[in-house]
mmCIF file of C-alpha atoms and ligand atoms in Angstrom:
data_model
loop_
_atom_site.group_PDB
_atom_site.id
_atom_site.type_symbol
_atom_site.label_atom_id
_atom_site.label_comp_id
_atom_site.label_asym_id
_atom_site.label_seq_id
_atom_site.Cartn_x
_atom_site.Cartn_y
_atom_site.Cartn_z
ATOM 1 C CA UNK A 97 48.416 11.597 47.166
ATOM 2 C CA UNK A 98 50.772 13.213 44.660
ATOM 3 C CA UNK A 99 54.348 14.343 45.095
ATOM 4 C CA UNK A 100 56.104 17.568 44.158
ATOM 5 C CA UNK A 101 57.326 16.501 40.746
ATOM 6 C CA UNK A 102 53.896 15.151 39.817
ATOM 7 C CA UNK A 103 52.356 18.488 40.778
ATOM 8 C CA UNK A 104 54.896 20.319 38.639
ATOM 9 C CA UNK A 105 53.954 18.291 35.547
ATOM 10 C CA UNK A 106 51.230 20.867 34.884
ATOM 11 C CA UNK A 107 53.837 23.337 33.680
ATOM 12 C CA UNK A 108 54.902 20.921 30.972
ATOM 13 C CA UNK A 109 51.284 20.355 30.023
ATOM 14 C CA UNK A 110 50.685 24.117 29.788
ATOM 15 C CA UNK A 111 53.706 24.533 27.582
ATOM 16 C CA UNK A 112 52.331 21.877 25.186
ATOM 17 C CA UNK A 113 48.926 23.516 25.164
ATOM 18 C CA UNK A 114 50.358 26.971 24.408
ATOM 19 C CA UNK A 115 51.920 25.505 21.292
ATOM 20 C CA UNK A 116 48.422 24.522 20.109
ATOM 21 C CA UNK A 117 47.227 28.053 19.517
ATOM 22 C CA UNK A 118 46.640 29.539 22.957
ATOM 23 C CA UNK A 119 42.980 28.541 23.229
ATOM 24 C CA UNK A 120 41.796 24.988 22.603
ATOM 25 C CA UNK A 121 38.511 23.114 22.875
ATOM 26 C CA UNK A 122 38.524 20.261 25.381
ATOM 27 C CA UNK A 123 36.162 17.637 23.974
ATOM 28 C CA UNK A 124 36.037 15.633 27.172
ATOM 29 C CA UNK A 125 34.890 18.504 29.325
ATOM 30 C CA UNK A 126 33.078 20.397 26.579
ATOM 31 C CA UNK A 127 34.769 23.691 27.407
ATOM 32 C CA UNK A 128 37.347 26.017 25.889
ATOM 33 C CA UNK A 129 40.660 26.393 27.681
ATOM 34 C CA UNK A 130 42.832 29.473 27.250
ATOM 35 C CA UNK A 131 46.514 29.087 27.970
ATOM 36 C CA UNK A 132 48.339 32.007 26.375
ATOM 37 C CA UNK A 133 49.038 35.268 28.167
ATOM 38 C CA UNK A 134 47.553 37.234 25.297
ATOM 39 C CA UNK A 135 44.262 35.321 25.258
ATOM 40 C CA UNK A 136 43.838 35.162 29.021
ATOM 41 C CA UNK A 137 44.424 38.891 29.336
ATOM 42 C CA UNK A 138 42.074 39.584 26.473
ATOM 43 C CA UNK A 139 39.307 37.595 28.169
ATOM 44 C CA UNK A 140 39.882 39.356 31.498
ATOM 45 C CA UNK A 141 39.927 42.763 29.834
ATOM 46 C CA UNK A 142 36.684 42.264 27.877
ATOM 47 C CA UNK A 143 33.939 41.643 30.371
ATOM 48 C CA UNK A 144 31.476 42.995 27.781
ATOM 49 C CA UNK A 145 32.285 39.894 25.662
ATOM 50 C CA UNK A 146 32.948 37.349 28.412
ATOM 51 C CA UNK A 147 30.504 37.102 31.291
ATOM 52 C CA UNK A 148 31.401 35.890 34.785
ATOM 53 C CA UNK A 149 27.802 34.959 35.440
ATOM 54 C CA UNK A 150 26.604 31.579 34.165
ATOM 55 C CA UNK A 151 23.054 32.484 35.166
ATOM 56 C CA UNK A 152 22.970 35.209 32.528
ATOM 57 C CA UNK A 153 23.672 32.673 29.804
ATOM 58 C CA UNK A 154 22.084 29.470 30.995
ATOM 59 C CA UNK A 155 19.253 30.777 33.205
ATOM 60 C CA UNK A 156 20.651 28.694 36.043
ATOM 61 C CA UNK A 157 19.233 29.332 39.479
ATOM 62 C CA UNK A 158 22.462 28.687 41.281
ATOM 63 C CA UNK A 159 26.069 28.183 40.366
ATOM 64 C CA UNK A 160 27.700 24.984 41.530
ATOM 65 C CA UNK A 161 31.369 25.896 40.980
ATOM 66 C CA UNK A 162 31.472 27.884 44.200
ATOM 67 C CA UNK A 163 30.713 31.234 42.645
ATOM 68 C CA UNK A 164 28.846 33.553 44.942
ATOM 69 C CA UNK A 165 28.186 37.238 45.433
ATOM 70 C CA UNK A 166 29.905 39.702 43.111
ATOM 71 C CA UNK A 167 32.626 37.406 41.728
ATOM 72 C CA UNK A 168 29.908 35.802 39.577
ATOM 73 C CA UNK A 169 28.070 39.010 38.709
ATOM 74 C CA UNK A 170 28.534 41.225 35.696
ATOM 75 C CA UNK A 171 28.563 45.000 35.600
ATOM 76 C CA UNK A 172 26.807 47.182 36.563
ATOM 77 C CA UNK A 173 25.589 44.899 39.414
ATOM 78 C CA UNK A 174 29.087 43.591 40.061
ATOM 79 C CA UNK A 175 30.504 47.061 40.600
ATOM 80 C CA UNK A 176 27.669 48.142 42.868
ATOM 81 C CA UNK A 177 28.102 45.097 45.105
ATOM 82 C CA UNK A 178 31.922 45.260 45.079
ATOM 83 C CA UNK A 179 31.767 48.918 46.111
ATOM 84 C CA UNK A 180 30.036 47.984 49.365
ATOM 85 C CA UNK A 181 33.495 47.184 50.786
ATOM 86 C CA UNK A 182 35.978 48.193 48.045
ATOM 87 C CA UNK A 183 37.208 51.245 50.012
ATOM 88 C CA UNK A 184 38.226 48.951 52.894
ATOM 89 C CA UNK A 185 40.612 47.079 50.575
ATOM 90 C CA UNK A 186 42.390 50.100 49.091
ATOM 91 C CA UNK A 187 46.188 50.025 49.514
ATOM 92 C CA UNK A 188 46.018 53.127 51.746
ATOM 93 C CA UNK A 189 43.489 51.471 54.089
ATOM 94 C CA UNK A 190 45.307 48.143 54.074
ATOM 95 C CA UNK A 191 48.717 49.664 54.823
ATOM 96 C CA UNK A 192 47.331 50.883 58.167
ATOM 97 C CA UNK A 193 46.913 47.234 59.183
ATOM 98 C CA UNK A 194 50.616 46.499 59.061
ATOM 99 C CA UNK A 195 51.184 46.582 62.822
ATOM 100 C CA UNK A 196 48.189 44.457 63.693
ATOM 101 C CA UNK A 197 49.048 41.836 61.038
ATOM 102 C CA UNK A 198 52.598 41.797 62.360
ATOM 103 C CA UNK A 199 51.253 41.129 65.844
ATOM 104 C CA UNK A 200 49.020 38.323 64.597
ATOM 105 C CA UNK A 201 51.894 36.777 62.712
ATOM 106 C CA UNK A 202 54.284 37.021 65.685
ATOM 107 C CA UNK A 203 51.721 35.417 67.981
ATOM 108 C CA UNK A 204 51.273 32.515 65.563
ATOM 109 C CA UNK A 205 55.016 32.127 65.063
ATOM 110 C CA UNK A 206 55.601 32.006 68.806
ATOM 111 C CA UNK A 207 53.467 28.855 68.924
ATOM 112 C CA UNK A 208 55.445 26.886 66.333
ATOM 113 C CA UNK A 209 58.896 25.335 66.084
ATOM 114 C CA UNK A 210 60.985 23.294 63.628
ATOM 115 C CA UNK A 211 58.704 20.281 64.129
ATOM 116 C CA UNK A 212 55.538 22.125 63.196
ATOM 117 C CA UNK A 213 53.614 21.792 59.990
ATOM 118 C CA UNK A 214 54.088 25.249 58.491
ATOM 119 C CA UNK A 215 50.852 25.043 56.526
ATOM 120 C CA UNK A 216 48.290 23.940 59.111
ATOM 121 C CA UNK A 217 49.994 25.659 62.036
ATOM 122 C CA UNK A 218 50.903 28.952 60.410
ATOM 123 C CA UNK A 219 49.969 29.614 56.767
ATOM 124 C CA UNK A 220 46.321 28.641 57.262
ATOM 125 C CA UNK A 221 45.924 30.609 60.474
ATOM 126 C CA UNK A 222 47.357 33.953 59.395
ATOM 127 C CA UNK A 223 44.799 34.909 56.709
ATOM 128 C CA UNK A 224 41.810 33.517 58.573
ATOM 129 C CA UNK A 225 42.732 35.465 61.714
ATOM 130 C CA UNK A 226 43.326 38.650 59.729
ATOM 131 C CA UNK A 227 39.993 38.441 57.889
ATOM 132 C CA UNK A 228 38.068 37.616 61.052
ATOM 133 C CA UNK A 229 39.597 40.699 62.707
ATOM 134 C CA UNK A 230 38.712 42.822 59.696
ATOM 135 C CA UNK A 231 35.165 41.519 59.690
ATOM 136 C CA UNK A 232 34.831 42.225 63.393
ATOM 137 C CA UNK A 233 34.274 38.663 64.588
ATOM 138 C CA UNK A 234 34.702 38.733 68.403
ATOM 139 C CA UNK A 235 37.497 36.656 69.956
ATOM 140 C CA UNK A 236 35.178 34.051 71.449
ATOM 141 C CA UNK A 237 33.646 33.292 68.048
ATOM 142 C CA UNK A 238 36.936 33.066 66.141
ATOM 143 C CA UNK A 239 37.510 29.353 66.518
ATOM 144 C CA UNK A 240 34.003 28.510 65.241
ATOM 145 C CA UNK A 241 34.566 30.996 62.435
ATOM 146 C CA UNK A 242 37.831 29.243 61.545
ATOM 147 C CA UNK A 243 36.107 25.851 61.609
ATOM 148 C CA UNK A 244 33.303 27.172 59.393
ATOM 149 C CA UNK A 245 35.797 28.691 57.008
ATOM 150 C CA UNK A 246 37.681 25.354 56.806
ATOM 151 C CA UNK A 247 34.458 23.652 55.790
ATOM 152 C CA UNK A 248 33.600 26.336 53.236
ATOM 153 C CA UNK A 249 36.939 26.137 51.458
ATOM 154 C CA UNK A 250 36.962 22.329 51.643
ATOM 155 C CA UNK A 251 39.874 21.989 54.083
ATOM 156 C CA UNK A 252 37.559 19.993 56.223
ATOM 157 C CA UNK A 253 34.833 17.541 55.335
ATOM 158 C CA UNK A 254 32.613 15.109 57.169
ATOM 159 C CA UNK A 255 29.657 15.459 59.486
ATOM 160 C CA UNK A 256 28.937 18.578 61.459
ATOM 161 C CA UNK A 257 28.828 21.104 58.650
ATOM 162 C CA UNK A 258 25.056 21.611 58.555
ATOM 163 C CA UNK A 259 24.887 22.241 62.264
ATOM 164 C CA UNK A 260 27.938 24.516 62.294
ATOM 165 C CA UNK A 261 26.701 26.378 59.229
ATOM 166 C CA UNK A 262 23.369 27.087 60.880
ATOM 167 C CA UNK A 263 25.116 28.239 64.027
ATOM 168 C CA UNK A 264 27.540 30.524 62.137
ATOM 169 C CA UNK A 265 24.815 31.998 59.964
ATOM 170 C CA UNK A 266 22.892 32.912 63.088
ATOM 171 C CA UNK A 267 26.054 34.292 64.795
ATOM 172 C CA UNK A 268 26.735 36.423 61.716
ATOM 173 C CA UNK A 269 23.107 37.502 61.503
ATOM 174 C CA UNK A 270 23.282 38.732 65.107
ATOM 175 C CA UNK A 271 26.614 40.484 64.551
ATOM 176 C CA UNK A 272 25.308 42.055 61.368
ATOM 177 C CA UNK A 273 22.287 43.448 63.227
ATOM 178 C CA UNK A 274 24.191 45.138 65.986
ATOM 179 C CA UNK A 275 27.526 45.896 64.432
ATOM 180 C CA UNK A 276 28.177 49.607 64.514
ATOM 181 C CA UNK A 277 31.961 49.761 64.385
ATOM 182 C CA UNK A 278 34.356 50.345 61.530
ATOM 183 C CA UNK A 279 34.473 46.672 60.605
ATOM 184 C CA UNK A 280 33.801 44.978 57.282
ATOM 185 C CA UNK A 281 30.625 43.485 58.747
ATOM 186 C CA UNK A 282 29.307 46.947 59.486
ATOM 187 C CA UNK A 283 29.968 48.098 55.912
ATOM 188 C CA UNK A 284 28.295 44.957 54.580
ATOM 189 C CA UNK A 285 25.414 45.628 56.945
ATOM 190 C CA UNK A 286 25.025 49.201 55.723
ATOM 191 C CA UNK A 287 25.394 48.118 52.102
ATOM 192 C CA UNK A 288 22.706 48.846 49.540
ATOM 193 C CA UNK A 289 22.027 47.162 46.253
ATOM 194 C CA UNK A 290 19.557 48.440 43.660
ATOM 195 C CA UNK A 291 18.501 51.089 46.138
ATOM 196 C CA UNK A 292 17.573 48.717 48.963
ATOM 197 C CA UNK A 293 19.535 47.258 51.903
ATOM 198 C CA UNK A 294 21.217 43.911 51.216
ATOM 199 C CA UNK A 295 19.155 40.886 52.175
ATOM 200 C CA UNK A 296 20.524 38.586 54.875
ATOM 201 C CA UNK A 297 21.337 36.022 52.166
ATOM 202 C CA UNK A 298 23.335 38.611 50.227
ATOM 203 C CA UNK A 299 25.212 39.648 53.345
ATOM 204 C CA UNK A 300 26.120 36.086 54.296
ATOM 205 C CA UNK A 301 27.222 35.353 50.731
ATOM 206 C CA UNK A 302 29.377 38.463 50.794
ATOM 207 C CA UNK A 303 31.160 37.204 53.915
ATOM 208 C CA UNK A 304 31.541 33.767 52.364
ATOM 209 C CA UNK A 305 33.091 35.236 49.212
ATOM 210 C CA UNK A 306 35.699 37.073 51.277
ATOM 211 C CA UNK A 307 36.517 33.813 53.056
ATOM 212 C CA UNK A 308 36.703 31.776 49.861
ATOM 213 C CA UNK A 309 38.617 34.475 47.970
ATOM 214 C CA UNK A 310 41.127 35.362 50.615
ATOM 215 C CA UNK A 311 42.024 32.434 52.806
ATOM 216 C CA UNK A 312 43.240 29.455 50.856
ATOM 217 C CA UNK A 313 44.827 31.678 48.205
ATOM 218 C CA UNK A 314 46.970 33.512 50.739
ATOM 219 C CA UNK A 315 47.792 30.289 52.586
ATOM 220 C CA UNK A 316 48.991 28.813 49.309
ATOM 221 C CA UNK A 317 51.081 31.855 48.457
ATOM 222 C CA UNK A 318 52.872 31.551 51.810
ATOM 223 C CA UNK A 319 53.468 27.816 51.286
ATOM 224 C CA UNK A 320 54.722 28.395 47.749
ATOM 225 C CA UNK A 321 57.169 31.035 48.950
ATOM 226 C CA UNK A 322 58.492 28.622 51.570
ATOM 227 C CA UNK A 323 59.074 26.021 48.907
ATOM 228 C CA UNK A 324 60.971 28.531 46.782
ATOM 229 C CA UNK A 325 63.100 29.624 49.752
ATOM 230 C CA UNK A 326 63.904 25.981 50.310
ATOM 231 C CA UNK A 327 64.683 25.226 46.658
ATOM 232 C CA UNK A 328 66.857 28.313 46.158
ATOM 233 C CA UNK A 329 69.041 28.552 49.241
ATOM 234 C CA UNK A 330 71.209 31.282 47.692
ATOM 235 C CA UNK A 331 68.130 33.421 47.232
ATOM 236 C CA UNK A 332 67.140 32.749 50.824
ATOM 237 C CA UNK A 333 70.509 34.080 51.937
ATOM 238 C CA UNK A 334 70.174 37.158 49.741
ATOM 239 C CA UNK A 335 66.746 37.839 51.166
ATOM 240 C CA UNK A 336 67.960 37.479 54.746
ATOM 241 C CA UNK A 337 70.485 40.223 54.123
ATOM 242 C CA UNK A 338 68.297 42.418 51.892
ATOM 243 C CA UNK A 339 64.853 42.597 53.391
ATOM 244 C CA UNK A 340 63.992 45.404 50.978
ATOM 245 C CA UNK A 341 63.834 42.749 48.251
ATOM 246 C CA UNK A 342 60.928 40.946 49.893
ATOM 247 C CA UNK A 343 58.233 42.548 47.744
ATOM 248 C CA UNK A 344 59.910 41.547 44.480
ATOM 249 C CA UNK A 345 60.274 38.013 45.845
ATOM 250 C CA UNK A 346 56.529 37.968 46.635
ATOM 251 C CA UNK A 347 55.678 39.186 43.111
ATOM 252 C CA UNK A 348 57.842 36.587 41.430
ATOM 253 C CA UNK A 349 56.362 33.862 43.646
ATOM 254 C CA UNK A 350 52.883 34.932 42.538
ATOM 255 C CA UNK A 351 53.941 34.571 38.911
ATOM 256 C CA UNK A 352 55.981 31.406 39.292
ATOM 257 C CA UNK A 353 53.537 29.367 41.384
ATOM 258 C CA UNK A 354 50.253 31.210 40.972
ATOM 259 C CA UNK A 355 47.954 30.179 43.855
ATOM 260 C CA UNK A 356 44.944 30.127 41.498
ATOM 261 C CA UNK A 357 45.987 28.166 38.419
ATOM 262 C CA UNK A 358 42.759 28.566 36.505
ATOM 263 C CA UNK A 359 39.292 30.073 36.775
ATOM 264 C CA UNK A 360 36.394 28.107 35.298
ATOM 265 C CA UNK A 361 33.840 30.866 35.062
ATOM 266 C CA UNK A 362 33.920 32.848 31.869
ATOM 267 C CA UNK A 363 31.041 32.552 29.425
ATOM 268 C CA UNK A 364 30.784 33.858 25.874
ATOM 269 C CA UNK A 365 27.996 36.457 25.756
ATOM 270 C CA UNK A 366 27.508 36.480 21.959
ATOM 271 C CA UNK A 367 29.260 34.717 19.097
ATOM 272 C CA UNK A 368 32.755 36.163 18.887
ATOM 273 C CA UNK A 369 36.351 35.349 17.936
ATOM 274 C CA UNK A 370 39.750 35.286 19.598
ATOM 275 C CA UNK A 371 42.325 35.444 16.827
ATOM 276 C CA UNK A 372 40.766 33.013 14.331
ATOM 277 C CA UNK A 373 39.035 30.883 16.928
ATOM 278 C CA UNK A 374 35.259 31.107 16.733
ATOM 279 C CA UNK A 375 33.395 31.032 20.014
ATOM 280 C CA UNK A 376 29.641 30.614 20.339
ATOM 281 C CA UNK A 377 27.209 32.285 22.715
ATOM 282 C CA UNK A 378 27.084 30.327 25.959
ATOM 283 C CA UNK A 379 30.453 28.591 25.482
ATOM 284 C CA UNK A 380 32.385 28.210 28.716
ATOM 285 C CA UNK A 381 36.065 29.133 28.953
ATOM 286 C CA UNK A 382 38.567 28.075 31.596
ATOM 287 C CA UNK A 383 41.233 30.769 31.884
ATOM 288 C CA UNK A 384 44.649 29.393 32.800
ATOM 289 C CA UNK A 385 46.370 32.054 34.874
ATOM 290 C CA UNK A 386 49.145 29.613 35.790
ATOM 291 C CA UNK A 387 49.947 29.043 32.133
ATOM 292 C CA UNK A 388 49.674 32.713 31.107
ATOM 293 C CA UNK A 389 52.198 33.525 33.837
ATOM 294 C CA UNK A 390 54.652 31.042 32.301
ATOM 295 C CA UNK A 391 54.114 32.135 28.691
ATOM 296 C CA UNK A 392 57.453 32.440 26.901
ATOM 297 C CA UNK A 393 56.016 34.890 24.389
ATOM 298 C CA UNK A 394 55.484 37.388 27.196
ATOM 299 C CA UNK A 395 57.985 36.515 29.946
ATOM 300 C CA UNK A 396 61.637 36.046 29.227
ATOM 301 C CA UNK A 397 62.896 32.737 30.575
ATOM 302 C CA UNK A 398 59.534 32.066 32.287
ATOM 303 C CA UNK A 399 60.566 28.831 34.013
ATOM 304 C CA UNK A 400 63.338 30.568 35.929
ATOM 305 C CA UNK A 401 62.597 32.250 39.225
ATOM 306 C CA UNK A 402 63.943 35.790 38.850
ATOM 307 C CA UNK A 403 62.894 38.226 41.594
ATOM 308 C CA UNK A 404 62.919 41.788 40.307
ATOM 309 C CA UNK A 405 62.555 40.583 36.694
ATOM 310 C CA UNK A 406 61.861 43.332 34.187
ATOM 311 C CA UNK A 407 58.213 43.949 33.413
ATOM 312 C CA UNK A 408 56.709 41.375 35.762
ATOM 313 C CA UNK A 409 53.101 42.007 34.711
ATOM 314 C CA UNK A 410 51.832 38.696 36.025
ATOM 315 C CA UNK A 411 48.100 38.103 36.305
ATOM 316 C CA UNK A 412 48.006 36.004 39.457
ATOM 317 C CA UNK A 413 45.317 38.370 40.782
ATOM 318 C CA UNK A 414 43.399 38.382 37.502
ATOM 319 C CA UNK A 415 42.851 41.579 35.566
ATOM 320 C CA UNK A 416 40.059 43.901 34.491
ATOM 321 C CA UNK A 417 36.902 44.575 36.483
ATOM 322 C CA UNK A 418 37.125 41.424 38.597
ATOM 323 C CA UNK A 419 40.766 41.891 39.504
ATOM 324 C CA UNK A 420 41.298 40.680 43.046
ATOM 325 C CA UNK A 421 39.917 43.118 45.611
ATOM 326 C CA UNK A 422 42.239 41.624 48.244
ATOM 327 C CA UNK A 423 45.530 41.955 46.321
ATOM 328 C CA UNK A 424 47.004 44.710 48.563
ATOM 329 C CA UNK A 425 46.062 42.689 51.640
ATOM 330 C CA UNK A 426 47.521 39.455 50.255
ATOM 331 C CA UNK A 427 50.759 41.240 49.356
ATOM 332 C CA UNK A 428 51.035 42.770 52.815
ATOM 333 C CA UNK A 429 50.327 39.467 54.578
ATOM 334 C CA UNK A 430 52.785 37.601 52.357
ATOM 335 C CA UNK A 431 55.576 40.111 53.025
ATOM 336 C CA UNK A 432 54.967 40.014 56.772
ATOM 337 C CA UNK A 433 54.841 36.208 56.750
ATOM 338 C CA UNK A 434 58.083 35.973 54.821
ATOM 339 C CA UNK A 435 59.901 38.351 57.114
ATOM 340 C CA UNK A 436 58.586 36.562 60.222
ATOM 341 C CA UNK A 437 59.521 33.114 58.920
ATOM 342 C CA UNK A 438 63.036 34.244 57.987
ATOM 343 C CA UNK A 439 63.474 35.652 61.490
ATOM 344 C CA UNK A 440 62.048 32.570 63.135
ATOM 345 C CA UNK A 441 64.092 29.940 61.297
ATOM 346 C CA UNK A 442 67.787 30.378 60.618
ATOM 347 C CA UNK A 443 67.585 27.942 57.751
ATOM 348 C CA UNK A 444 64.421 27.095 55.853
ATOM 349 C CA UNK A 445 64.627 23.736 54.170
ATOM 350 C CA UNK A 446 61.458 21.760 53.699
ATOM 351 C CA UNK A 447 61.211 18.014 54.010
ATOM 352 C CA UNK A 448 60.363 17.109 50.409
ATOM 353 C CA UNK A 449 59.315 13.571 51.306
ATOM 354 C CA UNK A 450 56.708 14.687 53.796
ATOM 355 C CA UNK A 451 55.545 17.783 51.910
ATOM 356 C CA UNK A 452 52.131 17.170 50.375
ATOM 357 C CA UNK A 453 50.946 19.265 47.448
ATOM 358 C CA UNK A 454 47.236 19.952 47.000
ATOM 359 C CA UNK A 455 45.980 17.571 44.351
ATOM 360 C CA UNK A 456 43.319 19.887 42.903
ATOM 361 C CA UNK A 457 44.747 21.275 39.652
ATOM 362 C CA UNK A 458 42.833 24.528 40.049
ATOM 363 C CA UNK A 459 45.221 25.675 42.757
ATOM 364 C CA UNK A 460 48.928 25.547 43.440
ATOM 365 C CA UNK A 461 49.721 25.056 47.083
ATOM 366 C CA UNK A 462 50.419 22.603 49.866
ATOM 367 C CA UNK A 463 48.386 20.656 52.360
ATOM 368 C CA UNK A 464 51.314 19.970 54.579
ATOM 369 C CA UNK A 465 54.902 21.221 54.766
ATOM 370 C CA UNK A 466 57.261 20.168 57.556
ATOM 371 C CA UNK A 467 60.826 21.456 57.797
ATOM 372 C CA UNK A 468 63.811 19.160 57.510
ATOM 373 C CA UNK A 469 65.394 18.679 60.903
HETATM 374 C C1 LIG B 219 47.584 35.387 47.050
HETATM 375 C C2 LIG B 219 46.350 35.627 47.358
HETATM 376 C C3 LIG B 219 45.251 35.823 46.350
HETATM 377 C C4 LIG B 219 45.175 35.432 45.039
HETATM 378 C C5 LIG B 219 46.210 34.695 44.217
HETATM 379 C C6 LIG B 219 43.881 35.865 44.543
HETATM 380 C C7 LIG B 219 43.453 35.707 43.235
HETATM 381 C C8 LIG B 219 42.284 36.242 42.740
HETATM 382 C C9 LIG B 219 41.889 36.212 41.350
HETATM 383 C C10 LIG B 219 42.672 35.563 40.225
HETATM 384 C C11 LIG B 219 40.698 36.855 41.244
HETATM 385 C C12 LIG B 219 39.924 37.133 39.958
HETATM 386 C C13 LIG B 219 38.642 36.350 39.846
HETATM 387 C C14 LIG B 219 37.942 36.554 38.526
HETATM 388 O O1 LIG B 219 38.436 37.224 37.630
HETATM 389 O O2 LIG B 219 36.857 35.979 38.368
HETATM 390 C C15 LIG B 219 40.330 37.274 42.579
HETATM 391 C C16 LIG B 219 39.159 37.932 42.906
HETATM 392 C C17 LIG B 219 38.762 38.161 44.195
HETATM 393 N N1 LIG B 219 39.510 38.029 45.337
HETATM 394 FE FE1 LIG B 219 41.397 37.372 45.429
HETATM 395 N N2 LIG B 219 43.206 36.477 45.575
HETATM 396 C C18 LIG B 219 44.013 36.495 46.684
HETATM 397 C C19 LIG B 219 43.727 37.060 47.907
HETATM 398 C C20 LIG B 219 42.524 37.619 48.255
HETATM 399 C C21 LIG B 219 42.197 38.182 49.542
HETATM 400 C C22 LIG B 219 43.170 38.326 50.710
HETATM 401 C C23 LIG B 219 40.881 38.549 49.502
HETATM 402 C C24 LIG B 219 40.007 39.184 50.551
HETATM 403 C C25 LIG B 219 40.112 39.037 51.805
HETATM 404 C C26 LIG B 219 40.395 38.229 48.177
HETATM 405 C C27 LIG B 219 39.105 38.432 47.743
HETATM 406 C C28 LIG B 219 38.739 38.378 46.416
HETATM 407 C C29 LIG B 219 37.411 38.758 45.952
HETATM 408 C C30 LIG B 219 36.260 39.210 46.820
HETATM 409 C C31 LIG B 219 37.431 38.641 44.559
HETATM 410 C C32 LIG B 219 36.305 38.959 43.586
HETATM 411 C C33 LIG B 219 36.589 40.289 42.920
HETATM 412 C C34 LIG B 219 35.546 40.681 41.893
HETATM 413 O O3 LIG B 219 34.858 39.822 41.354
HETATM 414 O O4 LIG B 219 35.420 41.878 41.654
HETATM 415 N N3 LIG B 219 41.418 37.686 47.454
HETATM 416 N N4 LIG B 219 41.316 36.904 43.468
#
């Protein structure tokens, strides 16, 4: 188990690595690692040079780093698959969900108090409930769906997964067959790829990608915002009085503690260069979003939390063709969560000794976060 200051050591490490040229080869892992804003953005922007699909380079059958569906596809396939639901994630579509997300959040908040763990009892439940509603999972299947989702994102381990997985796959298969409403499942069901309907495997993987992409990330954003509110009490007071500043607070939280710290899946398509660094076909690059968002050559005073900072072009949601499909939804959920939590608790101060950061360096977030009494 690590503590808060140990978790925050990564920012020092990033700063050292940025001094070494922005992109460095890690001999131990045998991969390139890009730390500078300029390089990370360049890689995101040039999908014709950097593939997201290891199978295209290494002829692998499957991808073990959790990549499924269109997040590990390249264009034109990626775009075709993404478009199966992309319209459902547009800001205009998402903004219509404000009332229902508010209701979900209020219901969850009514079940917690100052002794609750704000992660497991609130921040985990909000995104999973919202996505299950969007998918069209009926009420009586929601708790199994939540359990399945916990297994998929690794929140839960141990026996029972195989059986639950089989059960959920068959529940989803049934729902996918008969779903005729305006839900995400129905769009996935109607989806076509290369001129033919999606196979059941493709449909299930699509659902799994939405779960993996949207749940833990949003949970972590909510937890990170709580930590910031706790660390900067003056800002908490400002926010209580100026609710119109919530969205700039959310944006700065995304930059400051980016929920996804790095992505491991970029692969060099053909020999190329970034600045003077020569990369070979098939080389793997880890892109450090968390470091790019703290890069002093792009952000002024990057280690200070400044809501409303000028030119906050953070890349917490990535950039380019794979830029997060769920960004408008995550922003809406985060704003609603923040507002609800401020209303619920007159003073938000977390118990640092009992707050447990997630050890995995790929993400920034918390496993557990109780309030100080
Ligand atoms: C704070 C919350 C979130 C963060 C920080 C985040 C971050 C990211 C990032 C960095 C990528 C780029 C991946 C890449 O370039 O390979 C991405 C892609 C993606 N995200 Fe999110 N995400 C969040 C919320 C969501 C939500 C709510 C959903 C959906 C319910 C979602 C679904 C996806 C999907 C499907 C992709 C793949 C897009 C593509 O390959 O075209 N994300 N996300």
